[in-house]
Amino acid sequence: MSVPRYWREIRYRYRLIGERCADCGALFFPRRGACPQCGSKNLEECKLSERGTVASWTVIRNPPRDYGKYSPYVVALVELDDGVRVLSQVVDVEPDEMKTGMRVEATFRRVKEDGSSGLIEYGYKFRPIIG
Ligand code: ZN
């Protein structure tokens, strides 16, 4: 029985799935088809940690027009608990509440809606871990 393509793609949208190099052990994201450390193509899928720490961050005050209703917003470099770094928007936080070292978790939500086709794009973002 084959897995429908739709469900295969949903997996990647709703989970942080990176790759692990079977030769040197490097773990990386996003998936890119060859190991960035040794060039090996002997890779396996690896679900990444969905929690991490803010390594650095910035406030975007002039976003592209499509994202205008979210302006301004925070973009952070998040170091996941397994060591992989991911660049992501941080939601549910005011810019003046942001701190380097803040604990965050991945959340999967709507990024953009295409009014004519009704197509909704989902993606990962991060939000502070409360408590
Ligand atoms: Zn490698």
Coordinates of C-alpha atoms and ligand atoms in Angstrom, one line a residue:
M1 CA 0.0 0.0 0.0
S2 CA 1.5 3.4 -1.0
V3 CA 1.2 6.4 1.2
P4 CA -0.7 9.2 -0.6
R5 CA 1.5 12.1 -1.7
Y6 CA -0.7 14.5 0.2
W7 CA 0.1 12.8 3.5
R8 CA 3.8 12.6 2.8
E9 CA 3.9 16.4 2.2
I10 CA 1.8 17.1 5.3
R11 CA 4.4 15.4 7.4
Y12 CA 7.0 17.8 6.3
R13 CA 4.8 20.8 6.9
Y14 CA 3.7 19.9 10.4
R15 CA 6.9 18.5 11.7
L16 CA 10.5 19.7 11.8
I17 CA 12.1 16.9 9.9
G18 CA 15.8 17.2 9.1
E19 CA 18.4 14.7 7.9
R20 CA 21.1 12.8 9.7
C21 CA 24.2 11.8 7.8
A22 CA 24.8 8.1 8.3
D23 CA 28.5 8.5 7.6
C24 CA 29.6 11.4 9.8
G25 CA 26.5 11.8 12.1
A26 CA 25.9 15.5 11.2
L27 CA 22.3 16.6 11.8
F28 CA 20.9 19.4 9.6
F29 CA 17.8 21.3 8.5
P30 CA 16.3 22.0 6.1
R31 CA 16.8 18.7 4.2
R32 CA 19.2 19.3 1.3
G33 CA 20.1 16.0 -0.3
A34 CA 23.8 15.9 0.7
C35 CA 25.6 16.2 3.9
P36 CA 27.0 19.8 4.4
Q37 CA 29.9 18.4 6.4
C38 CA 31.2 15.5 4.3
G39 CA 29.1 15.6 1.1
S40 CA 27.7 12.1 1.7
K41 CA 24.3 11.2 0.2
N42 CA 23.9 8.4 2.7
L43 CA 21.2 10.3 4.7
E44 CA 18.3 9.4 6.8
E45 CA 15.3 11.4 7.9
C46 CA 15.3 12.6 11.4
K47 CA 12.6 14.3 13.4
L48 CA 14.1 17.3 15.1
S49 CA 13.5 18.6 18.6
E50 CA 10.6 21.0 18.7
R51 CA 12.0 22.9 21.6
G52 CA 15.0 25.2 21.7
T53 CA 16.6 28.4 22.8
V54 CA 16.7 31.8 21.1
A55 CA 20.3 32.3 19.9
S56 CA 19.7 35.7 18.4
W57 CA 16.7 37.7 17.1
T58 CA 15.6 40.7 15.2
V59 CA 12.3 42.7 14.7
I60 CA 11.1 43.0 11.1
R61 CA 9.3 46.3 10.9
N62 CA 8.7 46.5 7.1
P63 CA 7.5 43.0 6.1
P64 CA 6.5 42.1 2.5
R65 CA 3.0 43.3 1.8
D66 CA 1.4 39.9 2.0
Y67 CA 2.5 39.7 5.7
G68 CA 1.5 43.2 6.5
K69 CA -1.2 42.3 9.0
Y70 CA 1.4 40.7 11.1
S71 CA 3.7 43.7 11.2
P72 CA 6.0 44.2 13.1
Y73 CA 7.1 40.6 13.8
V74 CA 10.1 38.9 15.4
V75 CA 12.4 36.5 13.6
A76 CA 14.8 34.5 15.6
L77 CA 17.7 32.1 15.1
V78 CA 16.6 29.2 17.3
E79 CA 19.0 26.5 18.5
L80 CA 17.0 23.4 18.9
D81 CA 17.8 21.0 21.8
D82 CA 19.5 18.7 19.4
G83 CA 21.8 21.4 18.3
V84 CA 20.3 22.3 14.9
R85 CA 19.8 25.9 14.2
V86 CA 16.5 27.1 12.5
L87 CA 15.5 30.6 11.4
S88 CA 11.9 31.2 12.2
Q89 CA 9.3 33.8 13.1
V90 CA 8.4 33.9 16.8
V91 CA 4.8 34.5 17.6
D92 CA 2.8 35.2 20.8
V93 CA 5.5 37.6 22.0
E94 CA 6.0 41.4 21.9
P95 CA 9.3 42.6 20.5
D96 CA 10.2 44.1 23.9
E97 CA 9.7 40.7 25.6
M98 CA 12.3 39.0 23.5
K99 CA 15.5 37.8 25.1
T100 CA 18.5 35.9 24.0
G101 CA 18.3 32.5 25.7
M102 CA 14.5 32.5 25.9
R103 CA 13.0 29.0 25.7
V104 CA 10.7 28.4 22.7
E105 CA 8.7 25.6 21.2
A106 CA 7.6 24.9 17.6
T107 CA 4.0 25.6 16.7
F108 CA 2.4 24.8 13.3
R109 CA 0.0 27.3 12.0
R110 CA -1.3 29.2 9.0
V111 CA 1.3 31.3 7.2
K112 CA -0.7 32.8 4.3
E113 CA -4.0 32.4 2.7
D114 CA -4.5 32.7 -1.1
G115 CA -8.0 34.2 -1.4
S116 CA -8.6 33.2 -5.0
S117 CA -7.9 29.5 -4.6
G118 CA -8.6 29.2 -0.9
L119 CA -5.2 27.5 -0.6
I120 CA -3.8 27.9 2.9
E121 CA -0.1 27.5 3.5
Y122 CA 1.0 26.2 6.8
G123 CA 4.4 26.3 8.3
Y124 CA 6.3 26.1 11.6
K125 CA 6.8 29.1 13.9
F126 CA 8.1 29.3 17.4
R127 CA 6.5 30.7 20.5
P128 CA 7.7 31.2 24.0
I129 CA 7.4 28.3 26.5
I130 CA 5.2 29.6 29.3
G131 CA 6.2 28.6 32.8
Ligands
ZN1 ZN 28.3 13.6 6.7

